[in-house]
Structures are given as C-alpha cells and as structure tokens.
Amino acid sequence: MATYVLIHGASSDSWYWHRVIPLLRAAGHDVITPNLPVGDPACGIPEYTDTAIATIREHTGDAATPTDLIIVAQSLGGFTGALLATRVPTKLLVYVAAMAPKAGETPGEWWEATGYSEAKRHNDELVGIAGREDLDSEITFFHDVPADITAEALRRPVPQTDGPFKSPPMPEHPNVPVRFLLCRDDRMFPAEFQRRLAKERLGITADEMGGGHLPALAHPEELVRQLEMFRVEAGL
C-alpha cells in the first residue's frame, strides 16, 4: 500500500480529485487531498506547502508521517508538490499537466522564462481556438470533461488569488524519483511545450496520456492506471 498525496491546481480544491480518490482506495492505497488556501491573497507556495503538511499530519493523527508518499501535483500544484517533496519523506513525485519549476525562478517568472505565451498562441491556432480561449473556460479546460461533471464544476467556482505568483524563488528541485505526465490534447499547457519543459527542467522524457488539462475529471481511470504504473516501476 502507498499513500498518495494529491495536490490540486489553481482555482480548484480537493474536489478536483473526487473521481480518482475511490479508484486509488479500491486499489488498496491511502489518499490525502489537501485543500490549499487559493482564495487567500496572503498565501503563496510556502503557505500552500504548509497547508499540505498540516493536512498530512491531521490525516495521520498521532502516527508518524508516512514514508511511502507519492506526491501527485497538477497544473499550478507543481510548485507546491516540488516544495512539499523537499519537506516530507517522498518516494515519488509525479507532475500531471503541471508547471515544472526551476531552482532560482519564481512562479511569477515561469510564464516568460518558459516561452509559454508563444507556445500557447501557436497551439491555439493549430486547434482552431485562437481568440476564443479567454471567452469561455470550457473551450480551454473542459472540452473533454463529461457534461455533468463540467456543470458541477461550474456551479462551484473557487476564487484564485495571485499570491502564488508573488512567492519567493524556488529552491533546488527535490532529489527524489520524478515522472512527468502530459496530456496530448491539453489546451492550457500544450503537449509539445510540456515535452520540452520536461527535458529542459527535469532532464526526463515525459510520459503521455490522452485528454485535456483536467484528466482527473475527464479520464480518471486512465490517470490512475498511469499513476499505478509509475508506482510499480518505482518499486513501491
């Protein structure tokens, strides 16, 4: 049995993982899903990480922090996942459609440093959504999410402040095994862009699955299959 710590992205909370949690538990694993303080403008990545650690401790009660943690970090959660892996015993860090951090760079600097705007503009043109993506979040984020799940998500919006982007520079990347899972139809972080960042920033070749930016909502079974494959390959 492993303990999965699932870190959600921006404008989100632990509900994002609600289709994944029962699948992991059915496979015999423990699952911890922190709710990061995304609505508090005074909170950035250090505070998000503190919240995740507090949630882990609350989950385990008087027991020691598990030593078999698999941290799964989605989208903006990549920064929190990386910092968390420097502070708790971590067997595996998995980025999922995530913002791969770089030591000495702030989250706010990530966009320009990675060449994100040009990469997204090019992909928007390729998929025929140029000029439309900011008008309807469904075009960018929910295009492959089932209609009922999309409707529920849109009924429960989670405000996101810019606190994370004012955070201090990231430290050295944690010295733990790492995987990077991109989604080939991701309209937020295009696949070719993510392939490049995985190599440049993490020194690895990204793994890939189908679907868009929200795989836990759109394709939970495939996401769990990938996570379990990573776990087995890591010898956990």
GROMACS .gro file of N, CA and C in nm, residues 18-115:
model
  294
   18HIS      N    1  -1.211   1.404  -0.700
   18HIS     CA    2  -1.316   1.319  -0.644
   18HIS      C    3  -1.342   1.193  -0.725
   19ARG      N    4  -1.307   1.191  -0.852
   19ARG     CA    5  -1.326   1.070  -0.933
   19ARG      C    6  -1.204   0.976  -0.924
   20VAL      N    7  -1.093   1.028  -0.878
   20VAL     CA    8  -0.970   0.950  -0.866
   20VAL      C    9  -0.960   0.881  -0.731
   21ILE      N   10  -1.004   0.950  -0.627
   21ILE     CA   11  -0.989   0.900  -0.490
   21ILE      C   12  -1.045   0.759  -0.472
   22PRO      N   13  -1.170   0.732  -0.511
   22PRO     CA   14  -1.222   0.596  -0.488
   22PRO      C   15  -1.146   0.489  -0.567
   23LEU      N   16  -1.092   0.524  -0.681
   23LEU     CA   17  -1.017   0.426  -0.760
   23LEU      C   18  -0.886   0.390  -0.690
   24LEU      N   19  -0.818   0.487  -0.636
   24LEU     CA   20  -0.695   0.459  -0.563
   24LEU      C   21  -0.723   0.381  -0.435
   25ARG      N   22  -0.829   0.417  -0.366
   25ARG     CA   23  -0.863   0.346  -0.242
   25ARG      C   24  -0.905   0.203  -0.273
   26ALA      N   25  -0.974   0.183  -0.384
   26ALA     CA   26  -1.014   0.048  -0.422
   26ALA      C   27  -0.893  -0.038  -0.452
   27ALA      N   28  -0.783   0.026  -0.493
   27ALA     CA   29  -0.659  -0.047  -0.520
   27ALA      C   30  -0.579  -0.070  -0.393
   28GLY      N   31  -0.632  -0.025  -0.278
   28GLY     CA   32  -0.569  -0.053  -0.151
   28GLY      C   33  -0.480   0.057  -0.096
   29HIS      N   34  -0.486   0.175  -0.154
   29HIS     CA   35  -0.396   0.282  -0.112
   29HIS      C   36  -0.466   0.382  -0.022
   30ASP      N   37  -0.387   0.452   0.058
   30ASP     CA   38  -0.435   0.565   0.135
   30ASP      C   39  -0.425   0.689   0.046
   31VAL      N   40  -0.517   0.784   0.064
   31VAL     CA   41  -0.520   0.903  -0.019
   31VAL      C   42  -0.539   1.026   0.069
   32ILE      N   43  -0.456   1.127   0.048
   32ILE     CA   44  -0.464   1.252   0.122
   32ILE      C   45  -0.481   1.364   0.020
   33THR      N   46  -0.582   1.449   0.041
   33THR     CA   47  -0.613   1.553  -0.058
   33THR      C   48  -0.625   1.689   0.012
   34PRO      N   49  -0.515   1.761   0.025
   34PRO     CA   50  -0.520   1.893   0.088
   34PRO      C   51  -0.606   1.992   0.010
   35ASN      N   52  -0.670   2.081   0.083
   35ASN     CA   53  -0.737   2.197   0.024
   35ASN      C   54  -0.646   2.317   0.044
   36LEU      N   55  -0.581   2.361  -0.061
   36LEU     CA   56  -0.486   2.471  -0.050
   36LEU      C   57  -0.560   2.605  -0.037
   37PRO      N   58  -0.502   2.703   0.033
   37PRO     CA   59  -0.570   2.831   0.057
   37PRO      C   60  -0.564   2.924  -0.063
   38VAL      N   61  -0.621   2.880  -0.175
   38VAL     CA   62  -0.606   2.954  -0.301
   38VAL      C   63  -0.679   3.088  -0.299
   39GLY      N   64  -0.775   3.105  -0.210
   39GLY     CA   65  -0.851   3.229  -0.205
   39GLY      C   66  -0.792   3.335  -0.114
   40ASP      N   67  -0.681   3.304  -0.047
   40ASP     CA   68  -0.618   3.398   0.047
   40ASP      C   69  -0.503   3.469  -0.024
   41PRO      N   70  -0.515   3.600  -0.047
   41PRO     CA   71  -0.408   3.671  -0.119
   41PRO      C   72  -0.276   3.676  -0.044
   42ALA      N   73  -0.280   3.648   0.087
   42ALA     CA   74  -0.157   3.648   0.166
   42ALA      C   75  -0.081   3.516   0.154
   43CYS      N   76  -0.139   3.420   0.087
   43CYS     CA   77  -0.079   3.286   0.080
   43CYS      C   78  -0.018   3.261  -0.058
   44GLY      N   79   0.106   3.211  -0.055
   44GLY     CA   80   0.173   3.170  -0.177
   44GLY      C   81   0.217   3.025  -0.165
   45ILE      N   82   0.314   2.987  -0.243
   45ILE     CA   83   0.357   2.846  -0.245
   45ILE      C   84   0.407   2.798  -0.109
   46PRO      N   85   0.484   2.877  -0.032
   46PRO     CA   86   0.524   2.828   0.101
   46PRO      C   87   0.404   2.798   0.190
   47GLU      N   88   0.303   2.886   0.187
   47GLU     CA   89   0.185   2.864   0.269
   47GLU      C   90   0.101   2.747   0.218
   48TYR      N   91   0.095   2.732   0.086
   48TYR     CA   92   0.026   2.616   0.031
   48TYR      C   93   0.093   2.487   0.080
   49THR      N   94   0.225   2.489   0.082
   49THR     CA   95   0.301   2.372   0.127
   49THR      C   96   0.278   2.346   0.275
   50ASP      N   97   0.276   2.451   0.354
   50ASP     CA   98   0.247   2.436   0.498
   50ASP      C   99   0.110   2.371   0.517
   51THR      N  100   0.013   2.413   0.436
   51THR     CA  101  -0.121   2.357   0.446
   51THR      C  102  -0.120   2.209   0.412
   52ALA      N  103  -0.046   2.173   0.308
   52ALA     CA  104  -0.038   2.032   0.270
   52ALA      C  105   0.024   1.949   0.382
   53ILE      N  106   0.129   2.000   0.444
   53ILE     CA  107   0.193   1.928   0.553
   53ILE      C  108   0.097   1.914   0.671
   54ALA      N  109   0.025   2.021   0.702
   54ALA     CA  110  -0.071   2.014   0.812
   54ALA      C  111  -0.180   1.911   0.783
   55THR      N  112  -0.222   1.903   0.657
   55THR     CA  113  -0.325   1.805   0.620
   55THR      C  114  -0.273   1.663   0.634
   56ILE      N  115  -0.148   1.641   0.594
   56ILE     CA  116  -0.087   1.509   0.610
   56ILE      C  117  -0.082   1.471   0.757
   57ARG      N  118  -0.041   1.564   0.841
   57ARG     CA  119  -0.031   1.536   0.985
   57ARG      C  120  -0.168   1.513   1.047
   58GLU      N  121  -0.266   1.591   1.003
   58GLU     CA  122  -0.402   1.571   1.054
   58GLU      C  123  -0.456   1.435   1.012
   59HIS      N  124  -0.424   1.395   0.891
   59HIS     CA  125  -0.471   1.267   0.839
   59HIS      C  126  -0.410   1.150   0.916
   60THR      N  127  -0.284   1.162   0.950
   60THR     CA  128  -0.217   1.051   1.018
   60THR      C  129  -0.235   1.054   1.169
   61GLY      N  130  -0.284   1.166   1.225
   61GLY     CA  131  -0.306   1.175   1.368
   61GLY      C  132  -0.177   1.163   1.446
   62ASP      N  133  -0.174   1.073   1.541
   62ASP     CA  134  -0.056   1.056   1.625
   62ASP      C  135   0.052   0.973   1.558
   63ALA      N  136   0.019   0.912   1.446
   63ALA     CA  137   0.118   0.829   1.376
   63ALA      C  138   0.224   0.916   1.311
   64ALA      N  139   0.338   0.856   1.286
   64ALA     CA  140   0.445   0.929   1.218
   64ALA      C  141   0.406   0.956   1.074
   65THR      N  142   0.467   1.058   1.014
   65THR     CA  143   0.443   1.087   0.873
   65THR      C  144   0.477   0.964   0.790
   66PRO      N  145   0.388   0.922   0.702
   66PRO     CA  146   0.418   0.804   0.619
   66PRO      C  147   0.547   0.824   0.542
   67THR      N  148   0.617   0.714   0.521
   67THR     CA  149   0.744   0.722   0.447
   67THR      C  150   0.730   0.667   0.305
   68ASP      N  151   0.605   0.640   0.265
   68ASP     CA  152   0.580   0.585   0.132
   68ASP      C  153   0.501   0.682   0.045
   69LEU      N  154   0.521   0.813   0.065
   69LEU     CA  155   0.439   0.913  -0.001
   69LEU      C  156   0.468   0.919  -0.151
   70ILE      N  157   0.359   0.921  -0.227
   70ILE     CA  158   0.365   0.953  -0.370
   70ILE      C  159   0.290   1.084  -0.387
   71ILE      N  160   0.363   1.188  -0.422
   71ILE     CA  161   0.303   1.320  -0.440
   71ILE      C  162   0.265   1.337  -0.586
   72VAL      N  163   0.139   1.368  -0.609
   72VAL     CA  164   0.088   1.390  -0.745
   72VAL      C  165   0.043   1.535  -0.752
   73ALA      N  166   0.103   1.613  -0.842
   73ALA     CA  167   0.079   1.756  -0.845
   73ALA      C  168   0.029   1.797  -0.984
   74GLN      N  169  -0.087   1.862  -0.988
   74GLN     CA  170  -0.148   1.900  -1.115
   74GLN      C  171  -0.138   2.051  -1.137
   75SER      N  172  -0.103   2.091  -1.259
   75SER     CA  173  -0.104   2.230  -1.304
   75SER      C  174  -0.020   2.319  -1.211
   76LEU      N  175  -0.078   2.427  -1.157
   76LEU     CA  176  -0.005   2.515  -1.065
   76LEU      C  177   0.045   2.439  -0.943
   77GLY      N  178  -0.021   2.328  -0.911
   77GLY     CA  179   0.021   2.246  -0.798
   77GLY      C  180   0.162   2.192  -0.811
   78GLY      N  181   0.222   2.202  -0.932
   78GLY     CA  182   0.359   2.156  -0.949
   78GLY      C  183   0.456   2.225  -0.855
   79PHE      N  184   0.434   2.353  -0.830
   79PHE     CA  185   0.524   2.426  -0.739
   79PHE      C  186   0.509   2.375  -0.596
   80THR      N  187   0.385   2.358  -0.552
   80THR     CA  188   0.362   2.307  -0.417
   80THR      C  189   0.413   2.165  -0.403
   81GLY      N  190   0.388   2.082  -0.505
   81GLY     CA  191   0.436   1.944  -0.500
   81GLY      C  192   0.586   1.936  -0.488
   82ALA      N  193   0.657   2.019  -0.563
   82ALA     CA  194   0.803   2.018  -0.559
   82ALA      C  195   0.855   2.061  -0.422
   83LEU      N  196   0.797   2.169  -0.368
   83LEU     CA  197   0.843   2.216  -0.237
   83LEU      C  198   0.806   2.116  -0.128
   84LEU      N  199   0.688   2.057  -0.139
   84LEU     CA  200   0.646   1.957  -0.041
   84LEU      C  201   0.742   1.839  -0.039
   85ALA      N  202   0.790   1.799  -0.155
   85ALA     CA  203   0.879   1.683  -0.164
   85ALA      C  204   1.016   1.711  -0.101
   86THR      N  205   1.046   1.837  -0.074
   86THR     CA  206   1.170   1.869  -0.002
   86THR      C  207   1.150   1.865   0.149
   87ARG      N  208   1.023   1.853   0.193
   87ARG     CA  209   0.994   1.867   0.335
   87ARG      C  210   0.933   1.743   0.399
   88VAL      N  211   0.888   1.649   0.319
   88VAL     CA  212   0.832   1.525   0.373
   88VAL      C  213   0.896   1.407   0.301
   89PRO      N  214   0.902   1.290   0.367
   89PRO     CA  215   0.963   1.172   0.302
   89PRO      C  216   0.884   1.132   0.177
   90THR      N  217   0.946   1.143   0.063
   90THR     CA  218   0.876   1.124  -0.064
   90THR      C  219   0.945   1.015  -0.145
   91LYS      N  220   0.867   0.916  -0.187
   91LYS     CA  221   0.920   0.808  -0.270
   91LYS      C  222   0.911   0.839  -0.418
   92LEU      N  223   0.813   0.922  -0.456
   92LEU     CA  224   0.792   0.951  -0.597
   92LEU      C  225   0.715   1.082  -0.609
   93LEU      N  226   0.759   1.167  -0.702
   93LEU     CA  227   0.690   1.292  -0.733
   93LEU      C  228   0.641   1.284  -0.877
   94VAL      N  229   0.510   1.300  -0.895
   94VAL     CA  230   0.451   1.291  -1.028
   94VAL      C  231   0.388   1.425  -1.064
   95TYR      N  232   0.437   1.487  -1.170
   95TYR     CA  233   0.374   1.607  -1.224
   95TYR      C  234   0.270   1.564  -1.327
   96VAL      N  235   0.150   1.622  -1.318
   96VAL     CA  236   0.044   1.590  -1.413
   96VAL      C  237  -0.004   1.720  -1.478
   97ALA      N  238   0.021   1.736  -1.607
   97ALA     CA  239  -0.017   1.859  -1.678
   97ALA      C  240   0.024   1.980  -1.595
   98ALA      N  241   0.147   1.979  -1.549
   98ALA     CA  242   0.190   2.070  -1.444
   98ALA      C  243   0.291   2.173  -1.490
   99MET      N  244   0.310   2.273  -1.404
   99MET     CA  245   0.412   2.375  -1.422
   99MET      C  246   0.541   2.325  -1.359
  100ALA      N  247   0.634   2.281  -1.441
  100ALA     CA  248   0.760   2.230  -1.388
  100ALA      C  249   0.845   2.345  -1.336
  101PRO      N  250   0.886   2.341  -1.209
  101PRO     CA  251   0.962   2.452  -1.153
  101PRO      C  252   1.110   2.447  -1.189
  102LYS      N  253   1.177   2.558  -1.162
  102LYS     CA  254   1.321   2.566  -1.183
  102LYS      C  255   1.381   2.640  -1.065
  103ALA      N  256   1.490   2.588  -1.013
  103ALA     CA  257   1.556   2.649  -0.898
  103ALA      C  258   1.595   2.794  -0.930
  104GLY      N  259   1.567   2.884  -0.834
  104GLY     CA  260   1.603   3.023  -0.850
  104GLY      C  261   1.502   3.106  -0.927
  105GLU      N  262   1.398   3.044  -0.974
  105GLU     CA  263   1.294   3.113  -1.053
  105GLU      C  264   1.166   3.121  -0.971
  106THR      N  265   1.101   3.234  -0.972
  106THR     CA  266   0.974   3.247  -0.901
  106THR      C  267   0.861   3.192  -0.987
  107PRO      N  268   0.751   3.152  -0.926
  107PRO     CA  269   0.635   3.111  -1.006
  107PRO      C  270   0.587   3.220  -1.101
  108GLY      N  271   0.600   3.346  -1.058
  108GLY     CA  272   0.558   3.455  -1.145
  108GLY      C  273   0.646   3.470  -1.268
  109GLU      N  274   0.770   3.428  -1.258
  109GLU     CA  275   0.862   3.437  -1.371
  109GLU      C  276   0.849   3.320  -1.468
  110TRP      N  277   0.780   3.217  -1.426
  110TRP     CA  278   0.770   3.094  -1.504
  110TRP      C  279   0.717   3.119  -1.644
  111TRP      N  280   0.615   3.201  -1.657
  111TRP     CA  281   0.547   3.220  -1.785
  111TRP      C  282   0.642   3.271  -1.893
  112GLU      N  283   0.713   3.379  -1.862
  112GLU     CA  284   0.806   3.435  -1.960
  112GLU      C  285   0.928   3.347  -1.979
  113ALA      N  286   0.978   3.291  -1.870
  113ALA     CA  287   1.101   3.210  -1.877
  113ALA      C  288   1.081   3.086  -1.965
  114THR      N  289   0.961   3.033  -1.968
  114THR     CA  290   0.935   2.910  -2.044
  114THR      C  291   0.894   2.936  -2.189
  115GLY      N  292   0.866   3.062  -2.222
  115GLY     CA  293   0.813   3.090  -2.355
  115GLY      C  294   0.670   3.045  -2.371
   0.00000   0.00000   0.00000
